[in-house]
Coordinates of N, CA, C and O in Angstrom, one line a residue:
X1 N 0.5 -0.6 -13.9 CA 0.0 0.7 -14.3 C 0.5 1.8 -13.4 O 1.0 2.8 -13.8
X2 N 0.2 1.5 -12.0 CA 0.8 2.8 -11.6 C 2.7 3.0 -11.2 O 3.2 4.1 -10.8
X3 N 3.5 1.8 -11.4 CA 4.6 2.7 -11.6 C 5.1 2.9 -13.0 O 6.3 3.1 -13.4
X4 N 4.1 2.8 -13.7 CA 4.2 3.1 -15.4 C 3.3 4.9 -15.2 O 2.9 5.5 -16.2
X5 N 3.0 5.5 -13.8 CA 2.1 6.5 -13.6 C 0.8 6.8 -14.7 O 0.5 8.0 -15.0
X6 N 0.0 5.5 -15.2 CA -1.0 5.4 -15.6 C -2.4 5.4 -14.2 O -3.2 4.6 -14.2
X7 N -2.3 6.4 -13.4 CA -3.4 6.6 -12.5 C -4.3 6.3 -13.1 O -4.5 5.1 -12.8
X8 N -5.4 7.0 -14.1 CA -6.7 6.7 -14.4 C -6.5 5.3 -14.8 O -7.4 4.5 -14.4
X9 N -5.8 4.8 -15.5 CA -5.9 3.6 -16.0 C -6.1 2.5 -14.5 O -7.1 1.7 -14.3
X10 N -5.2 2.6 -13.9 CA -5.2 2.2 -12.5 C -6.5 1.9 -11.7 O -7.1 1.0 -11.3
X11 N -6.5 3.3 -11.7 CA -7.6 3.4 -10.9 C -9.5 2.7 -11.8 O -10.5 2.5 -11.1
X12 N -9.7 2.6 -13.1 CA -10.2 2.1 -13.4 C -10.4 0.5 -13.6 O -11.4 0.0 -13.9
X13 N -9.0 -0.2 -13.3 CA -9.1 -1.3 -13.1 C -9.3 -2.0 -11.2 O -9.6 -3.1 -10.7
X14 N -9.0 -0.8 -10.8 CA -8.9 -1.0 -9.2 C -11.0 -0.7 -9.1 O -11.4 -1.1 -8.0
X15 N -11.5 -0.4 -9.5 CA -12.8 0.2 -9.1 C -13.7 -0.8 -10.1 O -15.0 -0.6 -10.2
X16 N -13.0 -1.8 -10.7 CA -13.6 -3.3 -10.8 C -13.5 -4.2 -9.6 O -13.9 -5.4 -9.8
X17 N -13.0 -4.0 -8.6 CA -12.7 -4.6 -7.6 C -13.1 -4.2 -6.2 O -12.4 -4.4 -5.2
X18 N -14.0 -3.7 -6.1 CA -14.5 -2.6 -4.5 C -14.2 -3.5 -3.4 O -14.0 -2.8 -2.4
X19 N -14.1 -4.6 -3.2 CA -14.3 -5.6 -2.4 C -13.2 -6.6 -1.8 O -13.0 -7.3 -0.8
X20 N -12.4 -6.1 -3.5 CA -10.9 -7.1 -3.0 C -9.9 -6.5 -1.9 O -9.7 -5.3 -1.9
X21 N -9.2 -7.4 -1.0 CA -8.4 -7.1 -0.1 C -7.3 -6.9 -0.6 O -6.8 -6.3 0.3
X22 N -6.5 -7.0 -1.4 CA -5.3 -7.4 -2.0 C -4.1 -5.6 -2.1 O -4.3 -4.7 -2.9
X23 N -3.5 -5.6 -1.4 CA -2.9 -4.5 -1.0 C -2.4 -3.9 -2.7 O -2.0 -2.7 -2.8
X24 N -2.4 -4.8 -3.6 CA -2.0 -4.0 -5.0 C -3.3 -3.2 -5.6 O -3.2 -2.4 -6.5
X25 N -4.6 -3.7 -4.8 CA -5.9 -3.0 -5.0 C -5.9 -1.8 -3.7 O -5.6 -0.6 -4.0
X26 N -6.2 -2.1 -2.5 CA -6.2 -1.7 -1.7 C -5.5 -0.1 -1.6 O -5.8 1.0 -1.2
X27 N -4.4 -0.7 -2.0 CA -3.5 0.7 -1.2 C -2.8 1.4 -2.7 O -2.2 2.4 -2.7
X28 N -3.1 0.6 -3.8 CA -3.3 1.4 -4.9 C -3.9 2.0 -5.4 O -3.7 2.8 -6.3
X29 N -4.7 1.7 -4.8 CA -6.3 2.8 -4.9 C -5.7 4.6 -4.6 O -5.8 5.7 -5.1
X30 N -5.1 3.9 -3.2 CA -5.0 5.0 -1.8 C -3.4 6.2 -3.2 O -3.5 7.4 -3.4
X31 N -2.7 5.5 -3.6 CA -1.8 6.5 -4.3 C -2.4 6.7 -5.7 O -1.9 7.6 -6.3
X32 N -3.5 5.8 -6.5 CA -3.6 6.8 -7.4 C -4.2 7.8 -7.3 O -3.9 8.7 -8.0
X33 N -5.2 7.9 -6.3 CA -6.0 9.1 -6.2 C -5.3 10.3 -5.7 O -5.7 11.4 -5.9
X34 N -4.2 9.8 -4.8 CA -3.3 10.6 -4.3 C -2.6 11.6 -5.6 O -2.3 12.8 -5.7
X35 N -2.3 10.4 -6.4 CA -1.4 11.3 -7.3 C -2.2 11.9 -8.7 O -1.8 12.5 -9.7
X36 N -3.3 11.4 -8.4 CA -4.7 12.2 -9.5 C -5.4 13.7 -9.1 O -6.1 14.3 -9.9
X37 N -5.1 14.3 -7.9 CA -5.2 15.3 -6.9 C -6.2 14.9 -5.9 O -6.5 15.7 -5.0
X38 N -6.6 13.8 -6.3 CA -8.1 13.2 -5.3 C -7.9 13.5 -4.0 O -8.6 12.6 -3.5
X39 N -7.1 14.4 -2.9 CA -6.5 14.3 -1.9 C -7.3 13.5 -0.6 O -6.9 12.6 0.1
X40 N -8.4 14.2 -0.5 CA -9.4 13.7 0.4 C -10.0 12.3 0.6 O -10.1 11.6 1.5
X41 N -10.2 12.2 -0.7 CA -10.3 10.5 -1.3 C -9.3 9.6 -0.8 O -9.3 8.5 -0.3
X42 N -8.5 10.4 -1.3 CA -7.0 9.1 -1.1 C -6.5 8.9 0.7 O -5.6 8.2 1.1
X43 N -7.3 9.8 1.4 CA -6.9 10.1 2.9 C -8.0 8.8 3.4 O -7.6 7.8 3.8
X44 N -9.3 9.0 3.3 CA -10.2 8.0 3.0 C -10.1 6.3 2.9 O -10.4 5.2 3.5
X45 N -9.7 6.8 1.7 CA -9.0 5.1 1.2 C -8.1 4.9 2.1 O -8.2 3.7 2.5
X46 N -7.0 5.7 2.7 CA -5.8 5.0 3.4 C -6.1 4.4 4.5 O -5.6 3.4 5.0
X47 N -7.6 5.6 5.0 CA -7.9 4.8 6.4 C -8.9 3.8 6.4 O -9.0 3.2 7.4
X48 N -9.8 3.3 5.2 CA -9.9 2.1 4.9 C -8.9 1.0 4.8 O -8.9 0.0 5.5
X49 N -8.0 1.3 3.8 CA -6.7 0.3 3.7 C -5.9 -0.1 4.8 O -5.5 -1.3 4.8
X50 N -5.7 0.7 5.6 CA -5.2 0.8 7.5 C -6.0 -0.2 8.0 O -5.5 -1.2 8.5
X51 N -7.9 -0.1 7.8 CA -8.3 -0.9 8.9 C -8.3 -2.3 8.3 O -8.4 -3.3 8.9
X52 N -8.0 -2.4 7.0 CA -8.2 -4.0 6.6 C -6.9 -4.9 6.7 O -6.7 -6.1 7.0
X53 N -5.9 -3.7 6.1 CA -4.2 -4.6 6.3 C -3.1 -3.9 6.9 O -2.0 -3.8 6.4
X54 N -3.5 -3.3 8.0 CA -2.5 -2.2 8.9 C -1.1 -2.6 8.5 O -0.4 -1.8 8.0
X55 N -0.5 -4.1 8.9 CA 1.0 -4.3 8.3 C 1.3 -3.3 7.1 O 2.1 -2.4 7.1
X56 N 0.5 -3.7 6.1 CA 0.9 -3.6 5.0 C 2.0 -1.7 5.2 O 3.2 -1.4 4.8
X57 N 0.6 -0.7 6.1 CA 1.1 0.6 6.4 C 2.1 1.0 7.0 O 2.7 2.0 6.9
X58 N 2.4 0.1 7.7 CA 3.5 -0.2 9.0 C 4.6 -0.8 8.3 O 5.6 -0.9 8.9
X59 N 4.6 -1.3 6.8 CA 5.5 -2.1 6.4 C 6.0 -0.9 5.3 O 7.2 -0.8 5.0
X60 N 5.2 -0.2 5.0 CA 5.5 1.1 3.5 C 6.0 2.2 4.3 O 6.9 2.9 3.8
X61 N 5.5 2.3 5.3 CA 6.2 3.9 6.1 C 7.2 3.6 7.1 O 7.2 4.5 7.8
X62 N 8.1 2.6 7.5 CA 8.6 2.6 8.0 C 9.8 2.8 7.3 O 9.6 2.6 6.1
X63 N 11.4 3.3 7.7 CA 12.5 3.6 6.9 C 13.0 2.1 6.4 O 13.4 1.7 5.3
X64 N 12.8 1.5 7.5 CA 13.5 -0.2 7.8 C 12.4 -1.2 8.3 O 11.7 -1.1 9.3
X65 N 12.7 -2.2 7.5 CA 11.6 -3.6 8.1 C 12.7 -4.3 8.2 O 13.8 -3.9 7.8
X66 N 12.4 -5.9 9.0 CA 13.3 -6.8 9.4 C 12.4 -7.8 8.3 O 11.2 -8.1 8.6
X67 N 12.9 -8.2 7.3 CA 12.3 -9.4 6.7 C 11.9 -10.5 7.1 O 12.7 -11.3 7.4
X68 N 10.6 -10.9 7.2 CA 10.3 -11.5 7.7 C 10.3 -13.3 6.9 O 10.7 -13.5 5.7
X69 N 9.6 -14.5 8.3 CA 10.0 -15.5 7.9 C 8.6 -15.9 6.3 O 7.4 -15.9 6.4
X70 N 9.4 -16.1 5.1 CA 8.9 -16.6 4.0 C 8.5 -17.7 3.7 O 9.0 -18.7 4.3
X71 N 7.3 -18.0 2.6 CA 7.0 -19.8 2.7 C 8.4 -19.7 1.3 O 9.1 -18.8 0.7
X72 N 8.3 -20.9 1.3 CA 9.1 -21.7 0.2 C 8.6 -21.5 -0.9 O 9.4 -21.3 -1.8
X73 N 6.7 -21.4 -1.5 CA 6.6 -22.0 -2.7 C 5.8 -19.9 -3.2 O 5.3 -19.6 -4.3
X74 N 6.2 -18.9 -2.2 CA 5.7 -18.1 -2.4 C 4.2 -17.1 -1.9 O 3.7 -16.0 -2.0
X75 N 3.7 -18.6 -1.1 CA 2.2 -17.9 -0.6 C 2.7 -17.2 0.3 O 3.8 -16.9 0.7
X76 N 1.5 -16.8 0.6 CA 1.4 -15.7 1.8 C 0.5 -15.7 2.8 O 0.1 -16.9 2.8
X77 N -0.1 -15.1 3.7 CA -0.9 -15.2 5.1 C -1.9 -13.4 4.4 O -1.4 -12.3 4.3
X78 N -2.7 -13.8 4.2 CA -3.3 -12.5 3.9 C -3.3 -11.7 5.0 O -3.8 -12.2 6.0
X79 N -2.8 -10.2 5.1 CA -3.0 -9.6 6.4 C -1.8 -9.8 7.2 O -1.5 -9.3 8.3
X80 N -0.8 -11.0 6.5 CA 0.1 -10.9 7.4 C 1.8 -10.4 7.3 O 1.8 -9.3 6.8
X81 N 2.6 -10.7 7.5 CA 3.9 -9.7 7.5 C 4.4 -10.3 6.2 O 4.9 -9.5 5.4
X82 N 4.5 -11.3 5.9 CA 4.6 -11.5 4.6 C 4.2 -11.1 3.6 O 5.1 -11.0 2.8
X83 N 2.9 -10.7 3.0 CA 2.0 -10.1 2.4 C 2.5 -8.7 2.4 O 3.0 -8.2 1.4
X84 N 2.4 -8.1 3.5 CA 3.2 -6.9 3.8 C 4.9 -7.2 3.4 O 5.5 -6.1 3.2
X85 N 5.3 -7.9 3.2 CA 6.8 -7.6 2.8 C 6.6 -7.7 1.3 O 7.1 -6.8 0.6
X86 N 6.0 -8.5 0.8 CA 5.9 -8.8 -0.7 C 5.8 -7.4 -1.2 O 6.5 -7.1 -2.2
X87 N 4.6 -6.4 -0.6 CA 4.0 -5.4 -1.2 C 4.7 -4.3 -0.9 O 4.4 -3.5 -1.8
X88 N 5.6 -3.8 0.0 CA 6.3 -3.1 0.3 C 7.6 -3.5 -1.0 O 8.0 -2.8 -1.8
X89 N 8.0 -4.7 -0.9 CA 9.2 -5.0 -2.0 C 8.6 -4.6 -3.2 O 9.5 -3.8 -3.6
X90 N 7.9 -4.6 -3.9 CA 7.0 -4.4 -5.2 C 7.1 -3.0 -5.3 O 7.8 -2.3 -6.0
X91 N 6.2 -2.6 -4.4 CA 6.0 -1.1 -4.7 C 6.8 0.3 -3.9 O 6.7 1.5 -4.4
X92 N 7.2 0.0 -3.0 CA 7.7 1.2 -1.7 C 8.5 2.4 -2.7 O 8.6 3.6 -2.5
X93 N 9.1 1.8 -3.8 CA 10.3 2.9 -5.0 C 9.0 4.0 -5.3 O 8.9 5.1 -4.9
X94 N 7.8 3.0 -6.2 CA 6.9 3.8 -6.5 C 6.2 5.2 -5.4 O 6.2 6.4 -5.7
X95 N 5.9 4.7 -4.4 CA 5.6 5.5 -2.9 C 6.7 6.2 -2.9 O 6.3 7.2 -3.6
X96 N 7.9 6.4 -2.7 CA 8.5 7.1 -2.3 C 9.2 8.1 -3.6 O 10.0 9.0 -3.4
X97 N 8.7 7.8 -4.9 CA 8.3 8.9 -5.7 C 8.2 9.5 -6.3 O 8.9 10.1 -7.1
X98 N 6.6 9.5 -5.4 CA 5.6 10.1 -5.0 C 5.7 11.7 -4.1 O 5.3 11.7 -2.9
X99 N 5.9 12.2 -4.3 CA 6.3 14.0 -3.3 C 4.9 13.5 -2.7 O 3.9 13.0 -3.2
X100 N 5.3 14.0 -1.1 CA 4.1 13.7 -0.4 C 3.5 12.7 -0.1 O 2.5 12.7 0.6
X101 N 4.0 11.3 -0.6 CA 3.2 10.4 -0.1 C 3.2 9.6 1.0 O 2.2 9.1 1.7
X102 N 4.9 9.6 1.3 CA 5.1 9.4 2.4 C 4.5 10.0 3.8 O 4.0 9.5 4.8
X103 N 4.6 11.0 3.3 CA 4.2 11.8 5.0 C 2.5 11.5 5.1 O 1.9 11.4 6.1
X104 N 2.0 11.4 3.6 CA 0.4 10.9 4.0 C 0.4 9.5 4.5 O -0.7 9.2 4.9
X105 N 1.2 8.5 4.6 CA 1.4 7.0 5.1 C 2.0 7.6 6.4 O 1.1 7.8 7.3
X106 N 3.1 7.8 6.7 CA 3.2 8.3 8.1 C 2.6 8.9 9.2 O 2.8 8.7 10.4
X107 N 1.4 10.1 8.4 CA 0.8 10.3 9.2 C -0.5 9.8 9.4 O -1.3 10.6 10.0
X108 N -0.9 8.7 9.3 CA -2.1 8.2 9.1 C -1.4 7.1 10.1 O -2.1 6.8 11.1
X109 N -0.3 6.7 9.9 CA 0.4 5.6 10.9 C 0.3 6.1 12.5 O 0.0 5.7 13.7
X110 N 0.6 7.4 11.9 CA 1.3 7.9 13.6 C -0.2 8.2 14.4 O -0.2 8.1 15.6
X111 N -1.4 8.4 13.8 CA -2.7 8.7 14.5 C -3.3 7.6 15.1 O -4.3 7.6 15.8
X112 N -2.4 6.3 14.5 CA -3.2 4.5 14.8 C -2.5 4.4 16.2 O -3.0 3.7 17.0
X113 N -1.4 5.1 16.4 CA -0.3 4.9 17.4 C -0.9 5.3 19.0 O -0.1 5.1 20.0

């Protein structure tokens, strides 16, 4: 949905989920609201999304990641650099866009620093 830029749609299936960790919920929350004008909201959500899967932030705003070591059958380490590679591979085109979204991931990064 959201690199089909179906926001509301998005965002209404993301807000069946208040609870899930899952960075396609998580930090998709954080750009549809962004790109719905929710600005405040979506600043909000990012620093929720930061405190639960910081990689993931560290993995979308950086220019360059080093790929990290992968399982074989596809799982992942929730929270961990893999999860964060998966989700950056999936979506980072969509983020980058986005006018403005970067610098809202960057600067949210650079304040953790």
């Amino acid at each position: 949905l959201l690199k089909g830029g179906k926001d509301p749609e998005a965002l209404a299936v993301i807000e069946q989920y208040p609870d899930d960790i899952h960075p396609e919920i998580v930090y998709g929350k954080v750009l549809a609201l962004y790109r719905s004008g929710a600005k405040g909201r979506a600043l909000t959500a990012l620093a929720e999304a930061r405190d639960s899967l910081p990689l993931v932030l560290d993995f979308l705003a950086r220019d360059t990641v080093r790929r990290p070591a992968l399982s074989d059958d596809g799982s992942y380490v929730v929270g961990g650099k893999d999860q964060a590679w998966f989700y950056r591979e999936a979506m980072r085109d969509t983020w980058l866009q986005t006018e403005g979204a970067m610098d809202l991931l960057r600067g949210l990064r650079a304040k953790r620093k």
